[in-house]
Coordinates of C-alpha atoms in Angstrom, one line a residue:
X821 CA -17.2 9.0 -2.3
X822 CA -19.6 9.4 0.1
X823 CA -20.4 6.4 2.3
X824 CA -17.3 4.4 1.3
X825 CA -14.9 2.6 3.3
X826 CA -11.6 4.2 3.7
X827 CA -8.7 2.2 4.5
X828 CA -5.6 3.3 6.3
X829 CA -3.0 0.7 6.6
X830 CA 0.1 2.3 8.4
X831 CA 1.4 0.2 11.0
X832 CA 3.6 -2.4 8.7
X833 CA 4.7 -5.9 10.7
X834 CA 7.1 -6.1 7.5
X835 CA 9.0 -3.6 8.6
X836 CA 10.4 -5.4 12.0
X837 CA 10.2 -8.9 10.7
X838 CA 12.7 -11.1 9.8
X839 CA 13.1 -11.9 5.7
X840 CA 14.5 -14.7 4.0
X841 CA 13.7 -15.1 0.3
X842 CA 14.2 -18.5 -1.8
X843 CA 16.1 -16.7 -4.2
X844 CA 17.6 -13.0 -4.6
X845 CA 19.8 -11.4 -7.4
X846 CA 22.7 -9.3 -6.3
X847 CA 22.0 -6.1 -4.9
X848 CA 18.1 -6.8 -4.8
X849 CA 17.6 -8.6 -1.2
X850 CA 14.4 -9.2 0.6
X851 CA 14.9 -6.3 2.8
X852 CA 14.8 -3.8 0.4
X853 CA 11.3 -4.4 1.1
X854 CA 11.3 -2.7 4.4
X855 CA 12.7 -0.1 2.5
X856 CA 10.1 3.2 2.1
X857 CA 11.0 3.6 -1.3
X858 CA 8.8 1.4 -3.9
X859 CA 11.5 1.4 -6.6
X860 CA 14.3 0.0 -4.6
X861 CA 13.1 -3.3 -5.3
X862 CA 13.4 -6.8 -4.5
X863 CA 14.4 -9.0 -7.5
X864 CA 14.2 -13.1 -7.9
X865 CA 17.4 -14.4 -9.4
X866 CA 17.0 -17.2 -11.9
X867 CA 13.7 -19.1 -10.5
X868 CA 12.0 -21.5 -11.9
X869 CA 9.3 -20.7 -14.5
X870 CA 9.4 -17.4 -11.8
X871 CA 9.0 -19.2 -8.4
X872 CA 10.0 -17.4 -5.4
X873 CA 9.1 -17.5 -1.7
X874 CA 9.6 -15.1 0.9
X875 CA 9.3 -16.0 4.3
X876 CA 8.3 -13.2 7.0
X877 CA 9.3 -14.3 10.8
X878 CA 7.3 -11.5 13.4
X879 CA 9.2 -13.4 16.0
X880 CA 5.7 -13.9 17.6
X881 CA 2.5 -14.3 16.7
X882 CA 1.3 -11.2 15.2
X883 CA -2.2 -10.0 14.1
X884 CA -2.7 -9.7 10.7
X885 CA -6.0 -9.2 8.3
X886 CA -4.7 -6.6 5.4
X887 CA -1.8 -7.6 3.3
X888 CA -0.9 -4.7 0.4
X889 CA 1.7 -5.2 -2.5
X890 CA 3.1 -2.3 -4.9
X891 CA 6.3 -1.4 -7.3
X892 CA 5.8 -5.0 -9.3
X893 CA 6.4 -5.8 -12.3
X894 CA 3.9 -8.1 -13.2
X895 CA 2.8 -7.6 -16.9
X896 CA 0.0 -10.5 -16.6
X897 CA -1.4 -12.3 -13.0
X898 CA 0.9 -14.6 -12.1
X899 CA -0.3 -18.5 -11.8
X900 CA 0.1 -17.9 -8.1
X901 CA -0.1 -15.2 -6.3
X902 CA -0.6 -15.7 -2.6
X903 CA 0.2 -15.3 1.2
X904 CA 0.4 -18.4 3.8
X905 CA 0.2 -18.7 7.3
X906 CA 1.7 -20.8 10.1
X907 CA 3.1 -20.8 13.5
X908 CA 6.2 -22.5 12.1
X909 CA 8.6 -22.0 9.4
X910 CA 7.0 -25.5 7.6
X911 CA 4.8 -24.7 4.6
X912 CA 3.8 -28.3 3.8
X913 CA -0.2 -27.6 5.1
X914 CA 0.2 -23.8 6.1
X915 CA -2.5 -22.8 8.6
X916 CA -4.2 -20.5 5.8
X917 CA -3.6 -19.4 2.9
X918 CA -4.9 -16.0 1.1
X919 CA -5.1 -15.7 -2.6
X920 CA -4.0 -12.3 -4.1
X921 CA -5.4 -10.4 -7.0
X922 CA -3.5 -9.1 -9.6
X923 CA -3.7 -5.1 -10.6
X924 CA -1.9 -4.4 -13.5
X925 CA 1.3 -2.0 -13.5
X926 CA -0.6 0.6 -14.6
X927 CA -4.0 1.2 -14.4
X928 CA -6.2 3.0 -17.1
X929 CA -6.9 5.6 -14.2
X930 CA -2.9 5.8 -13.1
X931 CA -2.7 3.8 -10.5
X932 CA 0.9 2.7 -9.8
X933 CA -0.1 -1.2 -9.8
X934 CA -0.9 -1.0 -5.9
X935 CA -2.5 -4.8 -4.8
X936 CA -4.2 -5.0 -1.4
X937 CA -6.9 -7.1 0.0
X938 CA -8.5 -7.3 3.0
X939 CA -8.8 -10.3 5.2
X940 CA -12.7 -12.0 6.1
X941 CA -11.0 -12.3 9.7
X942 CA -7.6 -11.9 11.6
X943 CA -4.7 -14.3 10.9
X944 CA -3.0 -14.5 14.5
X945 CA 0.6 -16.2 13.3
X946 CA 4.5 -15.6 14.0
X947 CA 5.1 -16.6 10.3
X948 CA 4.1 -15.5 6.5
X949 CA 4.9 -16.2 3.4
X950 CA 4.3 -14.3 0.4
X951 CA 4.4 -17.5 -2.6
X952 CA 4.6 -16.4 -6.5
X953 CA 4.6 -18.4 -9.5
X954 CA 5.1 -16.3 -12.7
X955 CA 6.0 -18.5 -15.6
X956 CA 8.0 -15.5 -17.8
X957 CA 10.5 -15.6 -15.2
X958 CA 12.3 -13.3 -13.0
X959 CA 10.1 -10.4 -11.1
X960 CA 10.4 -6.9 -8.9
X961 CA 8.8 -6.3 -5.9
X962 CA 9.0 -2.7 -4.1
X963 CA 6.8 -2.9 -1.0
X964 CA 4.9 -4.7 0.6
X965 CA 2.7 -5.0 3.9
X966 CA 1.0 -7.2 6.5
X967 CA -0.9 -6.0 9.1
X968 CA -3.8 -4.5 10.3
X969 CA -5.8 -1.5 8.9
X970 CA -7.6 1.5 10.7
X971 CA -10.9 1.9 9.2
X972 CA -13.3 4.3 10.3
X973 CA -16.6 2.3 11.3
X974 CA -19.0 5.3 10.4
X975 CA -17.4 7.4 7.4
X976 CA -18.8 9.6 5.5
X977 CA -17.0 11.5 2.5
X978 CA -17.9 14.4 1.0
X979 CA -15.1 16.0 -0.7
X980 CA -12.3 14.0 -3.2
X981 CA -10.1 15.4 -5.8
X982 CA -7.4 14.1 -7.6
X983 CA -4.9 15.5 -9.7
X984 CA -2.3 13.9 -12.0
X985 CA 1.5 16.0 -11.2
X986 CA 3.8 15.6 -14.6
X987 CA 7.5 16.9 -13.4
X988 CA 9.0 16.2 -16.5
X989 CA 11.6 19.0 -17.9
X990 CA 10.7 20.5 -20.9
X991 CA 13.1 22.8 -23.2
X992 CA 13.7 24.3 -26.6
X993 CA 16.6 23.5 -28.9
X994 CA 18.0 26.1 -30.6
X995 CA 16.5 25.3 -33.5
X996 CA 13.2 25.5 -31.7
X997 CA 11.9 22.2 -31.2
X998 CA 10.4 21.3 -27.6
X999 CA 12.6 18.8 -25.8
X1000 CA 11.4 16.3 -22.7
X1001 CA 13.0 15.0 -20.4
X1002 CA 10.3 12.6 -19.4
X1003 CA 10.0 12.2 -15.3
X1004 CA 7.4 9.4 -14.2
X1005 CA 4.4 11.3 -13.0
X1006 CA 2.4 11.2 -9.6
X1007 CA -1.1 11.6 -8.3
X1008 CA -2.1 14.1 -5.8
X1009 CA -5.1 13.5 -3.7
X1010 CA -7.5 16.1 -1.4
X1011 CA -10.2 14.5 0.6
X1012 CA -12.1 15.8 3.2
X1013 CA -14.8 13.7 5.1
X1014 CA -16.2 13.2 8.2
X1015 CA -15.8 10.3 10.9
X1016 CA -19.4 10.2 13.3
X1017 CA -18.0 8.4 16.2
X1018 CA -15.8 9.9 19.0
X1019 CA -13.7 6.6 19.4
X1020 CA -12.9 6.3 15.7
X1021 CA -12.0 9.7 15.7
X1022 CA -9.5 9.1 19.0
X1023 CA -8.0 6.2 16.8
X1024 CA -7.9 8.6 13.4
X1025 CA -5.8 11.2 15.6
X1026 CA -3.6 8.4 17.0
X1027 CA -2.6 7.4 13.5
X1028 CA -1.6 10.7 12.7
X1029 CA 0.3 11.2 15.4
X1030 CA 2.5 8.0 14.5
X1031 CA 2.9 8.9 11.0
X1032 CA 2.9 12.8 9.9
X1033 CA 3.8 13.6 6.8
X1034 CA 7.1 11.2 7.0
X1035 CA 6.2 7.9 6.7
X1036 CA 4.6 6.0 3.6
X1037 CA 1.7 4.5 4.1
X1038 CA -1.3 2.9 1.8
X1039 CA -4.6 4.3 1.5
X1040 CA -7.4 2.8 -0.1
X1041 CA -9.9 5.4 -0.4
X1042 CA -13.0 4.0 -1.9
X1043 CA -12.3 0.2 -0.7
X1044 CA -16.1 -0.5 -1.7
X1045 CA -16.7 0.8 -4.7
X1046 CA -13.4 0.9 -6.7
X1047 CA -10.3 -0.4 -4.7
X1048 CA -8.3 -1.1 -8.1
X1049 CA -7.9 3.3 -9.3
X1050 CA -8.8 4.6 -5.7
X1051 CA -5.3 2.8 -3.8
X1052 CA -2.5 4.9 -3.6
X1053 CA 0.7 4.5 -1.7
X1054 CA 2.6 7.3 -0.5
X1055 CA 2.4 9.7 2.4
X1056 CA 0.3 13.2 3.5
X1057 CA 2.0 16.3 2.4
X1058 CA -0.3 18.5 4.4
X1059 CA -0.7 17.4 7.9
X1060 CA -4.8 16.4 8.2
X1061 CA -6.4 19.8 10.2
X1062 CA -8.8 19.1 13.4
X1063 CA -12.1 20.3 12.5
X1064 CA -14.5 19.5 15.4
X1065 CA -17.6 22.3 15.8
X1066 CA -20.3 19.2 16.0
X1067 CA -19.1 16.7 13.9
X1068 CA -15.9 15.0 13.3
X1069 CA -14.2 16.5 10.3
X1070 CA -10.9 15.4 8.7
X1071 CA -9.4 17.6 5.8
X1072 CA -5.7 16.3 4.0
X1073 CA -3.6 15.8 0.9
X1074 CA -1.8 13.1 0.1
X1075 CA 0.6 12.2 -2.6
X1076 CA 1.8 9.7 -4.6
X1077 CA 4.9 8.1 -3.8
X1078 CA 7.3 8.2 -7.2

């Protein structure tokens, strides 16, 4: 992983905003995407061919240039898949519009079907609006963010590991056949690296400060090479250490959200 870019993006706008959705089945509303959790989903309710808008109001212009989706249920990329901008809630010529990839569910590698792209430049608007056309019909959506990212200018990694967590409850029957009871499993990431600027590395320890080890964030951690298997949402489980004798060190674990 060394020389990648490493993408923090912690500081949701979603989460103070103002959501109103074109359509929403009972129990699923568009606030249960300011909700940490990635399976308490939103859910479209009987939308055409799969259409469904939901409008984000920041109540003022906002800065925005990383937008991050997981907790879908996409099985194929949607016709449309995309997030607008305006200063007003009028979508007729939006300001801009960004186009989103689609990641499927489940990755060959694991990955828990996390989307995120980041912007050419910053969006300053007081509206979004996330736009989806999915012609099999209804879909989920568990979280999803727009803001901006921290992203260490001069990074340079030198220690990843990744390990696959399977919590699932196995026993014997009497007559002594093994029994599951299958529990979705999680990812479990180490990384160590090392930031070379004292700024960043101001801006790195601010972050941490805001978050700990209690909020859920997303974290792409090869955003160069392999942004697709290397995008994990979830939170640190070990606090990052301060490791400063000449260079800036960081050092944390961070696991996958279930």
């Amino acid at each position: 992983m060394s020389n990648s870019n490493i993408l923090f993006l912690y500081n949701n706008l979603l989460d103070s905003a103002t959501l109103t959705a074109s359509s929403a089945a009972t129990g699923f509303p568009a606030t249960n995407l300011q909700h940490s959790f990635r399976t308490k989903v939103y859910r479209t309710l009987g939308a055409t061919a799969g259409t469904a808008q939901i409008v984000i109001d920041h109540g003022t212009a906002k800065d925005v240039n990383c937008i991050a989706l997981t907790g879908y249920n996409w099985l194929s990329a949607p016709a449309t898949l995309q997030v607008e901008f305006n200063s007003a809630d009028s979508w007729g010529s939006p300001a801009a519009t960004e186009t989103l990839t689609w990641v499927s569910g489940t990755t060959p590698g694991g990955n828990k079907g996390s989307i995120i792209k980041k912007l050419s430049s910053t969006l300053t608007y007081r509206y979004n609006r996330l736009s989806v056309v999915y012609a099999p019909g209804d879909w989920d959506l568990g979280r999803m963010f727009v803001g901006t990212y921290f992203e260490p200018i001069t990074n340079y990694g030198w220690g990843y590991s990744e390990s696959v967590v399977d919590p699932s409850l196995v026993s014997q029957t009497i007559g002594g056949q093994d029994h599951a009871d299958e529990i979705e499993r999680y990812r479990v990431v180490s990384c160590n690296g090392t930031i070379l600027t004292k700024a960043q590395w101001v801006l790195y320890q601010a972050m941490i400060n805001i978050i700990g080890n209690r909020k859920d964030i997303f974290i792409a951690f090869d955003y160069t090479n392999d942004p697709i298997e290397r995008t994990i949402y979830g939170k640190f489980t070990k606090i990052p250490s301060i490791k400063r004798p000449y260079l800036f060190n960081y050092d944390f674990e961070f696991t996958e959200a279930r």
